[in-house]
PDB file of C-alpha atoms in Angstrom:
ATOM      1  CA  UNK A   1      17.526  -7.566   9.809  1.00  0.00           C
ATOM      2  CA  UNK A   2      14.385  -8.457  11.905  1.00  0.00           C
ATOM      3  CA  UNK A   3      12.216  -7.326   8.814  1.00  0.00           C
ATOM      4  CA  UNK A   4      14.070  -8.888   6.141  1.00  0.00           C
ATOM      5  CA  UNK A   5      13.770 -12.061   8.284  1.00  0.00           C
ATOM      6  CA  UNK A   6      10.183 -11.794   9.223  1.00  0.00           C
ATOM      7  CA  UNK A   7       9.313 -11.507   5.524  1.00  0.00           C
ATOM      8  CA  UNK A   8      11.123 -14.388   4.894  1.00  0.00           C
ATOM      9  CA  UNK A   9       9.281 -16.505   7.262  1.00  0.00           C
ATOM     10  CA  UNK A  10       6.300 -15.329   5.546  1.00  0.00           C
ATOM     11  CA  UNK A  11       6.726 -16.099   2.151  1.00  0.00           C
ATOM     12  CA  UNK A  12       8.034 -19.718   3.343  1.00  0.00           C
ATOM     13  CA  UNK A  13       4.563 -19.946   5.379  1.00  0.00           C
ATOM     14  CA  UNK A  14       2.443 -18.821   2.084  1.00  0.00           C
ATOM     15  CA  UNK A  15       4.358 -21.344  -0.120  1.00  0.00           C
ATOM     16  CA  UNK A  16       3.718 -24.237   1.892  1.00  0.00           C
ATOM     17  CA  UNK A  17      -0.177 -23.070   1.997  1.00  0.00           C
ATOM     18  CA  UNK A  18       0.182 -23.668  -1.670  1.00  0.00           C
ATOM     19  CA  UNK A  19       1.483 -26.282  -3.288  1.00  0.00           C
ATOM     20  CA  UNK A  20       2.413 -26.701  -6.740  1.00  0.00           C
ATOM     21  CA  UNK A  21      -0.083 -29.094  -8.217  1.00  0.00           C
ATOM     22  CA  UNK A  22       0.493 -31.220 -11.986  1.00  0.00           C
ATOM     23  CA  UNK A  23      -1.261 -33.786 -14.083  1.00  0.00           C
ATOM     24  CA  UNK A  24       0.937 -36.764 -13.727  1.00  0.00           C
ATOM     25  CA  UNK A  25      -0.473 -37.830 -16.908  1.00  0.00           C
ATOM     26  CA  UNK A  26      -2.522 -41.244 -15.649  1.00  0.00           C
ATOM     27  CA  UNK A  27      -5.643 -41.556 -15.412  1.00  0.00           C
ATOM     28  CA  UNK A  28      -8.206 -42.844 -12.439  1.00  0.00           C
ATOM     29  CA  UNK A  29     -10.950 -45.755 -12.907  1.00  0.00           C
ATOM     30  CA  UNK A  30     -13.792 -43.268 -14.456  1.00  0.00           C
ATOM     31  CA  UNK A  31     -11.309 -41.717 -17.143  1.00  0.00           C
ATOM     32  CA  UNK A  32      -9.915 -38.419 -15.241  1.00  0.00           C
ATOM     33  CA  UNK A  33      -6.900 -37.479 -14.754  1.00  0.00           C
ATOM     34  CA  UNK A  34      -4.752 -37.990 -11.140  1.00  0.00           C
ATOM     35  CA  UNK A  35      -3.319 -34.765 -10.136  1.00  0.00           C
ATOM     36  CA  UNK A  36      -0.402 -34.606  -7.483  1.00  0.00           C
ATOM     37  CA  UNK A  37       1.006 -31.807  -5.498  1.00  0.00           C
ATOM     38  CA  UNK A  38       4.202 -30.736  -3.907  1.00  0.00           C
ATOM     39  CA  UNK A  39       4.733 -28.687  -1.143  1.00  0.00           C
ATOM     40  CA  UNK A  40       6.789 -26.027  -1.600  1.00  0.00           C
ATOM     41  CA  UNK A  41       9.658 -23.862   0.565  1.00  0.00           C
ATOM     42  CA  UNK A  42      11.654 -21.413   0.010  1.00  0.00           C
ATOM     43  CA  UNK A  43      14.278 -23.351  -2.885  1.00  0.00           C
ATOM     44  CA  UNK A  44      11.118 -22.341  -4.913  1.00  0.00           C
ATOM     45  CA  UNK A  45      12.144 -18.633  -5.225  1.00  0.00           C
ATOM     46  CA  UNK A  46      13.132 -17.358  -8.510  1.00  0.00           C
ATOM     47  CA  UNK A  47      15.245 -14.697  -6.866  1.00  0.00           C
ATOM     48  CA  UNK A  48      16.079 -13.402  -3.483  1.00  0.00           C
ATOM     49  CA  UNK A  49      13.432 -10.975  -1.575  1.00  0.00           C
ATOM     50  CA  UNK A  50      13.970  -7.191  -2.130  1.00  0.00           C
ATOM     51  CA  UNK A  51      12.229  -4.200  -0.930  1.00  0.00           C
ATOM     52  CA  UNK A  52      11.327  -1.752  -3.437  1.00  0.00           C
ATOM     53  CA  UNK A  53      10.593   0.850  -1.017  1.00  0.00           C
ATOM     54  CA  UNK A  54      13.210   1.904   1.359  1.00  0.00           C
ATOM     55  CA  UNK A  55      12.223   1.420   4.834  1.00  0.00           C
ATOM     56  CA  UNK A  56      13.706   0.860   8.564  1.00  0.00           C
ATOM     57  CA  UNK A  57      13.028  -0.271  11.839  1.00  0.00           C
ATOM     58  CA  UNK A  58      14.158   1.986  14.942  1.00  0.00           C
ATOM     59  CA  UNK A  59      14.553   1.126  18.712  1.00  0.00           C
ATOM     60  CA  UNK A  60      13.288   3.793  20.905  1.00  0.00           C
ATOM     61  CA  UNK A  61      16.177   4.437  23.013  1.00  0.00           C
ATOM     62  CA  UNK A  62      18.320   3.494  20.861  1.00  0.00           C
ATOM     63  CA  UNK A  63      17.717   4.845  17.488  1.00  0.00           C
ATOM     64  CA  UNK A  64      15.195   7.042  17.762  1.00  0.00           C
ATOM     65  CA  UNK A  65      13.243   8.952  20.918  1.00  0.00           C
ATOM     66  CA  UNK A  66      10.011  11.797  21.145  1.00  0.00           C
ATOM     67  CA  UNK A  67      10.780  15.476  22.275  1.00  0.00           C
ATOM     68  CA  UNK A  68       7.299  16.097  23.507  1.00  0.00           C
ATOM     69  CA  UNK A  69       8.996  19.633  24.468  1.00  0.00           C
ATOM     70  CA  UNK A  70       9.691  20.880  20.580  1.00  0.00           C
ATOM     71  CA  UNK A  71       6.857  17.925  19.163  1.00  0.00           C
ATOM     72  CA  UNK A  72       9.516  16.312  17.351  1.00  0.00           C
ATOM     73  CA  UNK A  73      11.527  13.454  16.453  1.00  0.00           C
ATOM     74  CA  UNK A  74      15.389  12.747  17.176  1.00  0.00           C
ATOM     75  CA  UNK A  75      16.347  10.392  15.096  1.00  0.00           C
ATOM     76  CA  UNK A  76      19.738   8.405  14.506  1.00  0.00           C
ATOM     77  CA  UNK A  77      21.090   8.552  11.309  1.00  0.00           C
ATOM     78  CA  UNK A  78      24.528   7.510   9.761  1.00  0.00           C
ATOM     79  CA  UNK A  79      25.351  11.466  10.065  1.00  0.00           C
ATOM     80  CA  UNK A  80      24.885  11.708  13.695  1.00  0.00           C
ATOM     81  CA  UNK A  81      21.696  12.409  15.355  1.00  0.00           C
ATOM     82  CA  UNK A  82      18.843  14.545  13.660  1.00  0.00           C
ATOM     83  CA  UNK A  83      15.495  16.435  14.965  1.00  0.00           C
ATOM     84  CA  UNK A  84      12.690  16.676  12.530  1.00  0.00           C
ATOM     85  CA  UNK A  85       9.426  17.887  12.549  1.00  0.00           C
ATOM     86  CA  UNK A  86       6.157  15.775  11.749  1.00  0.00           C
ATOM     87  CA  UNK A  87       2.510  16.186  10.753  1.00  0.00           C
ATOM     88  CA  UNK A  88       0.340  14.170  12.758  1.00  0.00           C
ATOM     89  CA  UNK A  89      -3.551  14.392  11.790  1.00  0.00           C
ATOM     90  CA  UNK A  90      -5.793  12.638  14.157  1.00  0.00           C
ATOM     91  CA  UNK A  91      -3.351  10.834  16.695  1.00  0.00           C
ATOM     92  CA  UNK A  92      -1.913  13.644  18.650  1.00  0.00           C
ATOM     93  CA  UNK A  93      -4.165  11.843  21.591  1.00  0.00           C
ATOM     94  CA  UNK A  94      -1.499   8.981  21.369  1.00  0.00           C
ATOM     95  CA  UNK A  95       1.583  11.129  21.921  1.00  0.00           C
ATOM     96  CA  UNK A  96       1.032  11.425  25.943  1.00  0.00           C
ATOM     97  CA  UNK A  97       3.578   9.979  26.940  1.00  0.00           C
ATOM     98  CA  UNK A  98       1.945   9.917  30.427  1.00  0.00           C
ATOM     99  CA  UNK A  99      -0.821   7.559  29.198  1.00  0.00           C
ATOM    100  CA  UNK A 100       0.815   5.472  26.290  1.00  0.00           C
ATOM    101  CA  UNK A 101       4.111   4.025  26.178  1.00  0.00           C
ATOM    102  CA  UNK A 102       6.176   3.742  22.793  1.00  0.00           C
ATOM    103  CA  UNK A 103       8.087   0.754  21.071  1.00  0.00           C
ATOM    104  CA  UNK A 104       9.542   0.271  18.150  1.00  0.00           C
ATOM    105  CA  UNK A 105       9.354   2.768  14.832  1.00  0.00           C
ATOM    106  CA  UNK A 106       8.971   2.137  11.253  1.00  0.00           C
ATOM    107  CA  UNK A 107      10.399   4.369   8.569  1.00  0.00           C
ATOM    108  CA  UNK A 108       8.890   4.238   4.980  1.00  0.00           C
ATOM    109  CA  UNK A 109       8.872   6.180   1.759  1.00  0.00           C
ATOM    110  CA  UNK A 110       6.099   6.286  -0.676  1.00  0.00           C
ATOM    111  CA  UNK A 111       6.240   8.650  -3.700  1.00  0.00           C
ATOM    112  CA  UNK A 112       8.962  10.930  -2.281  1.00  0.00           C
ATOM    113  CA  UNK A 113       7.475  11.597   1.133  1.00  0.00           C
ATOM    114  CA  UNK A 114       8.295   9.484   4.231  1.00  0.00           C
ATOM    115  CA  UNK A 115       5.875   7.828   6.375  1.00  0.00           C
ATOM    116  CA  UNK A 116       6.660   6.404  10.339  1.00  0.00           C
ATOM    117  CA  UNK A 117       4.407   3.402  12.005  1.00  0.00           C
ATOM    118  CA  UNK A 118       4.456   3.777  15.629  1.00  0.00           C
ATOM    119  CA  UNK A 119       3.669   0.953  17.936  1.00  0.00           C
ATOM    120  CA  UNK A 120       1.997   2.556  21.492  1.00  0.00           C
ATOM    121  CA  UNK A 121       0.390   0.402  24.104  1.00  0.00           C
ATOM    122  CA  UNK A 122      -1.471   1.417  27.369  1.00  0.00           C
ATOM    123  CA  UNK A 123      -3.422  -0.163  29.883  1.00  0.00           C
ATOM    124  CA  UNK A 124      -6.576  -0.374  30.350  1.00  0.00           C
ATOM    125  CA  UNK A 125      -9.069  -1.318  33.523  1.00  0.00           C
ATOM    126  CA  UNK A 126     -10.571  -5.304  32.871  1.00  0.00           C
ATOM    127  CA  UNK A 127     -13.626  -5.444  31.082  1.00  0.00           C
ATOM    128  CA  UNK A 128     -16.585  -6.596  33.986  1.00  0.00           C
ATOM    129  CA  UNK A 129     -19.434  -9.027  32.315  1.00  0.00           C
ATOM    130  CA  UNK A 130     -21.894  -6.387  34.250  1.00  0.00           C
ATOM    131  CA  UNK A 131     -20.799  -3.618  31.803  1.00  0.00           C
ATOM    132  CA  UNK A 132     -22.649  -5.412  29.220  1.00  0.00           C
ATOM    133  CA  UNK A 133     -24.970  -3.878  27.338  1.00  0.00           C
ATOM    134  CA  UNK A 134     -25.369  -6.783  24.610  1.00  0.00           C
ATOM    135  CA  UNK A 135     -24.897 -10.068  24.451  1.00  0.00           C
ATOM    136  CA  UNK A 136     -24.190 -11.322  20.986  1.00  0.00           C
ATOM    137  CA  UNK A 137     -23.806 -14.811  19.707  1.00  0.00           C
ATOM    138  CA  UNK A 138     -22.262 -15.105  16.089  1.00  0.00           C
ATOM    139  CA  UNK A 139     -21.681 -18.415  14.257  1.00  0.00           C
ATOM    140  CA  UNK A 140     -19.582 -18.160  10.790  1.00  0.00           C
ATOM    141  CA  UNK A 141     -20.437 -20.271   7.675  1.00  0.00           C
ATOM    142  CA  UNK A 142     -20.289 -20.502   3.963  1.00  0.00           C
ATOM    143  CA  UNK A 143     -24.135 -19.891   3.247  1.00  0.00           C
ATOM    144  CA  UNK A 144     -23.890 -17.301   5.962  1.00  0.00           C
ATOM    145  CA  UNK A 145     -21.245 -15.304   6.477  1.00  0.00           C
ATOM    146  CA  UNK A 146     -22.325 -14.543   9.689  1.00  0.00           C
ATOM    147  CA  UNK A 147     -25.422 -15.734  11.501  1.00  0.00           C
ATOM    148  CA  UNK A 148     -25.979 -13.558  14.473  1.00  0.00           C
ATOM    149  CA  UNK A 149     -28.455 -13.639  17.827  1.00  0.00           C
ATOM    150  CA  UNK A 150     -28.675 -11.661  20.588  1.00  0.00           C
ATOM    151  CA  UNK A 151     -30.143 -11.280  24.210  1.00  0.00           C
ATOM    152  CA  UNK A 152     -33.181  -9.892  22.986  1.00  0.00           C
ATOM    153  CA  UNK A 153     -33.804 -12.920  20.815  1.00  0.00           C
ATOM    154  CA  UNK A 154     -33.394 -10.888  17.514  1.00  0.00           C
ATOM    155  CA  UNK A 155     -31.049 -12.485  14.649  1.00  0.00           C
ATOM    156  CA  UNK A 156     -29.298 -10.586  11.807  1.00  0.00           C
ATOM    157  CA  UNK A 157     -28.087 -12.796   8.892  1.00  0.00           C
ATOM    158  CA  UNK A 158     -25.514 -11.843   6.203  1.00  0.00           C
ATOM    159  CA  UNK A 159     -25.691 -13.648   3.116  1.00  0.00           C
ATOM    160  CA  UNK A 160     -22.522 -15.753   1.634  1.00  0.00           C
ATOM    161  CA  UNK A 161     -23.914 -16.403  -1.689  1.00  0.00           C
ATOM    162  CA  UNK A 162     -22.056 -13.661  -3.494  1.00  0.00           C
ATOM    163  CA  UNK A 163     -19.028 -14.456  -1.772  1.00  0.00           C
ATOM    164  CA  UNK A 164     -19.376 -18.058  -2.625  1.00  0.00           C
ATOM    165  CA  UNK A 165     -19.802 -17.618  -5.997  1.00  0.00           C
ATOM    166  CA  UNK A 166     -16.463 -15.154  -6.565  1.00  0.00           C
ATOM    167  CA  UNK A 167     -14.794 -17.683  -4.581  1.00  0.00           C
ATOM    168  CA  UNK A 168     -15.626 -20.517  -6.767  1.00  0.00           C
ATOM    169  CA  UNK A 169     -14.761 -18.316  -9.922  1.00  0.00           C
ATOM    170  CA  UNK A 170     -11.301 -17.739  -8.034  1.00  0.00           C
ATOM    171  CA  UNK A 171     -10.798 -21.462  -7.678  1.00  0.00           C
ATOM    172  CA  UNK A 172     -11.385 -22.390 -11.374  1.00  0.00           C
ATOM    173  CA  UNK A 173      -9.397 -19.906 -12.400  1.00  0.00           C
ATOM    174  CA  UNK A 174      -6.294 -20.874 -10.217  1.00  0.00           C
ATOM    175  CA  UNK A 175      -7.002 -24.548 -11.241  1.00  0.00           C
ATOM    176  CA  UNK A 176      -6.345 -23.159 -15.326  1.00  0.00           C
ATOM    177  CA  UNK A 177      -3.748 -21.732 -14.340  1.00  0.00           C
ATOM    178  CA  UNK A 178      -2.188 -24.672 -11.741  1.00  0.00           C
ATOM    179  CA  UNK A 179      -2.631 -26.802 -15.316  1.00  0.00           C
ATOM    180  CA  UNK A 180      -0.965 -24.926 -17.725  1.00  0.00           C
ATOM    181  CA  UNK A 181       2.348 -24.380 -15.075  1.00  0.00           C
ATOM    182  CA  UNK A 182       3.784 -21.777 -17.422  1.00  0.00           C
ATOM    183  CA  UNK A 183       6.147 -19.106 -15.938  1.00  0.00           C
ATOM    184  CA  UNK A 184       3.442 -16.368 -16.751  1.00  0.00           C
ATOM    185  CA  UNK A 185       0.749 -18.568 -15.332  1.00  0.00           C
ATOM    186  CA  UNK A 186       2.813 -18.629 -12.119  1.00  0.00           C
ATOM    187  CA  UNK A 187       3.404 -14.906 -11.917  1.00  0.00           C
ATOM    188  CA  UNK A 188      -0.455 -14.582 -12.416  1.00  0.00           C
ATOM    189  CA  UNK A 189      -1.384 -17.307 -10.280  1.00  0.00           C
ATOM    190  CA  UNK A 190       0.832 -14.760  -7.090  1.00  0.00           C
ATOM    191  CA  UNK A 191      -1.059 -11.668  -8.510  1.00  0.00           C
ATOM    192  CA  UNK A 192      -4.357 -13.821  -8.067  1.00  0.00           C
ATOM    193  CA  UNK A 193      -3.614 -14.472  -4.686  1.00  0.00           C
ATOM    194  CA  UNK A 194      -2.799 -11.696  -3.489  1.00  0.00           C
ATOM    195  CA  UNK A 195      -5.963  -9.934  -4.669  1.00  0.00           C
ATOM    196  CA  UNK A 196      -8.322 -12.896  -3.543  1.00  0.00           C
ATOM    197  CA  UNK A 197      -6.555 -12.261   0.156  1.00  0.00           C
ATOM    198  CA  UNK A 198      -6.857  -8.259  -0.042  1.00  0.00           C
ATOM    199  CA  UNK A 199     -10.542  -8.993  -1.088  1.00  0.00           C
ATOM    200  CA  UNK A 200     -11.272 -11.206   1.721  1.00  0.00           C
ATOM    201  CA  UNK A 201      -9.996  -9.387   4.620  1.00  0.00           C
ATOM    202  CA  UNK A 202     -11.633  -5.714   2.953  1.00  0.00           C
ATOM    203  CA  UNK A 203     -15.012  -8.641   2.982  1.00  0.00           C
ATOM    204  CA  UNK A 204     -14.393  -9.101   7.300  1.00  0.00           C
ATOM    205  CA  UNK A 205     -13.233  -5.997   8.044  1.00  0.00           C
ATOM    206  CA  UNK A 206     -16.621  -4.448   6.543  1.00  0.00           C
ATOM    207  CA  UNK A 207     -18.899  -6.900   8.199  1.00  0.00           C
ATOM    208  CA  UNK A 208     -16.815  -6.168  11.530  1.00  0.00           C
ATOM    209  CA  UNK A 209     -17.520  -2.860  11.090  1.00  0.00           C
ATOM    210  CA  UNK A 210     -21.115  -3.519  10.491  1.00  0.00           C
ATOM    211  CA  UNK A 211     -21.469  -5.467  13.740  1.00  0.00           C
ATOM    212  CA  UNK A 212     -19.991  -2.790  15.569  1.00  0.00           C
ATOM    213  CA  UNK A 213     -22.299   0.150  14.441  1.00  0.00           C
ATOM    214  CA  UNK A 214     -24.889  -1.890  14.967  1.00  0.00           C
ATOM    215  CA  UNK A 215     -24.810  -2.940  18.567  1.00  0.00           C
ATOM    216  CA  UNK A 216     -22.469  -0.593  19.858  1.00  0.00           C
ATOM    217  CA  UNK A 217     -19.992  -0.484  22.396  1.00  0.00           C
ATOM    218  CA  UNK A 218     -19.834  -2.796  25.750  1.00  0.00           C
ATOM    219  CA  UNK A 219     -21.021  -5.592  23.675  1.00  0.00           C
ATOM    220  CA  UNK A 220     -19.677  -9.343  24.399  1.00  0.00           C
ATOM    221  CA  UNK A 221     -19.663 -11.143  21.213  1.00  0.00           C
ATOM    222  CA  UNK A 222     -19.399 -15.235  21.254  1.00  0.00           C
ATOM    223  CA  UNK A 223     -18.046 -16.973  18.192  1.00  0.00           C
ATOM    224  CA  UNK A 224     -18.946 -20.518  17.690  1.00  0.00           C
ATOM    225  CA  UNK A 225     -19.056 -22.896  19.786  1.00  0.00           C
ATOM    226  CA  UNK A 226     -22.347 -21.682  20.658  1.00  0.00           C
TER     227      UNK A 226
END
């Protein structure tokens, strides 16, 4: 239930980000055309949400607990309670129990195998400004993407331009598309968005990876507001 609500709340949060714009037809003092938009919720859908994958959410505790003993998982299913076994590659380290402590678990299937996301937290000791080795100031923008300066007085700059320009590209075509209002234009206009917002976080998550490599760890970084 807590899944099919939070994707609700989404989709109602991504419709209002975009309205549904039209050409009311009159035109402005220099001979263009007045364009008005509507902000849309969740009367908007075509059809209800489903889930083409199947997929649950377990409590631990509840529905679903570790047996560090055997490395497996007991799980509780409409057939009483099961014990399976798992492959884990690369995150054994996060099933001490004695160090991290386990939430809630996802269940997933993809192409006939299923898949589990497993929330663990931990604590760790407070981060002390004297365990610095960097100090690194970084200011966002459109020409730059980043614009960064450090103790040492260095700078590192990434360019924006290419960015910019598939952005713009983006824009025109979801304007076409926002003019012709067409059901297909609609279902492209989704498809659109999606892959401009996959495109853009891949786009930060690269250059966050590049900052990290480059100064390492114990660095303070300081966005805007400089």
């Amino acid at each position: 239930m807590k899944t099919v609500i939070a994707r609700y709340k989404t989709v109602k949060t991504q419709l209002f980000q975009h309205p549904f714009r039209y050409d009311t037809g009159k035109k402005d003092g220099k001979g263009r055309g007045i364009w008005a938009q509507i902000y849309r919720d969740l009367t908007w859908l075509w059809q209800p949400i489903n889930f083409k994958r199947p997929q649950l959410d377990l409590q631990r505790g509840r529905d679903w607990s570790y047996l560090s003993a055997t490395n497996q998982l007991s799980l509780n299913t409409l057939n009483g309670r099961r014990k399976v076994d798992f492959v884990c590659k690369g995150f054994d380290q996060y099933l001490d129990q004695t160090k991290w402590k386990f939430g809630s678990l996802k269940m997933l299937q993809l192409r006939g195998k299923w898949y589990i996301h497993l929330s663990a937290t931990t604590a760790i000791p407070e981060f002390e400004a004297e365990q610095a080795v960097h100090v690194v100031g970084i200011d966002r923008g459109l020409r730059f993407l980043a614009a960064c300066y450090d103790e040492k007085g260095k700078s590192i700059l990434f360019s924006g331009q290419k960015i910019l320009r598939k952005r713009r590209k983006y824009k025109k075509l979801r304007a076409e598309l926002q003019a012709k209002g067409t059901k297909s234009a609609k279902r492209r206009l989704k498809k659109i968005g999606q892959r401009e917002n996959r495109w853009m976080s891949d786009v930060n998550h690269r250059l966050t990876k590049t900052l990290i490599d480059h100064y390492g760890s114990n660095t303070i970084y300081a966005l805007e507001d400089l």
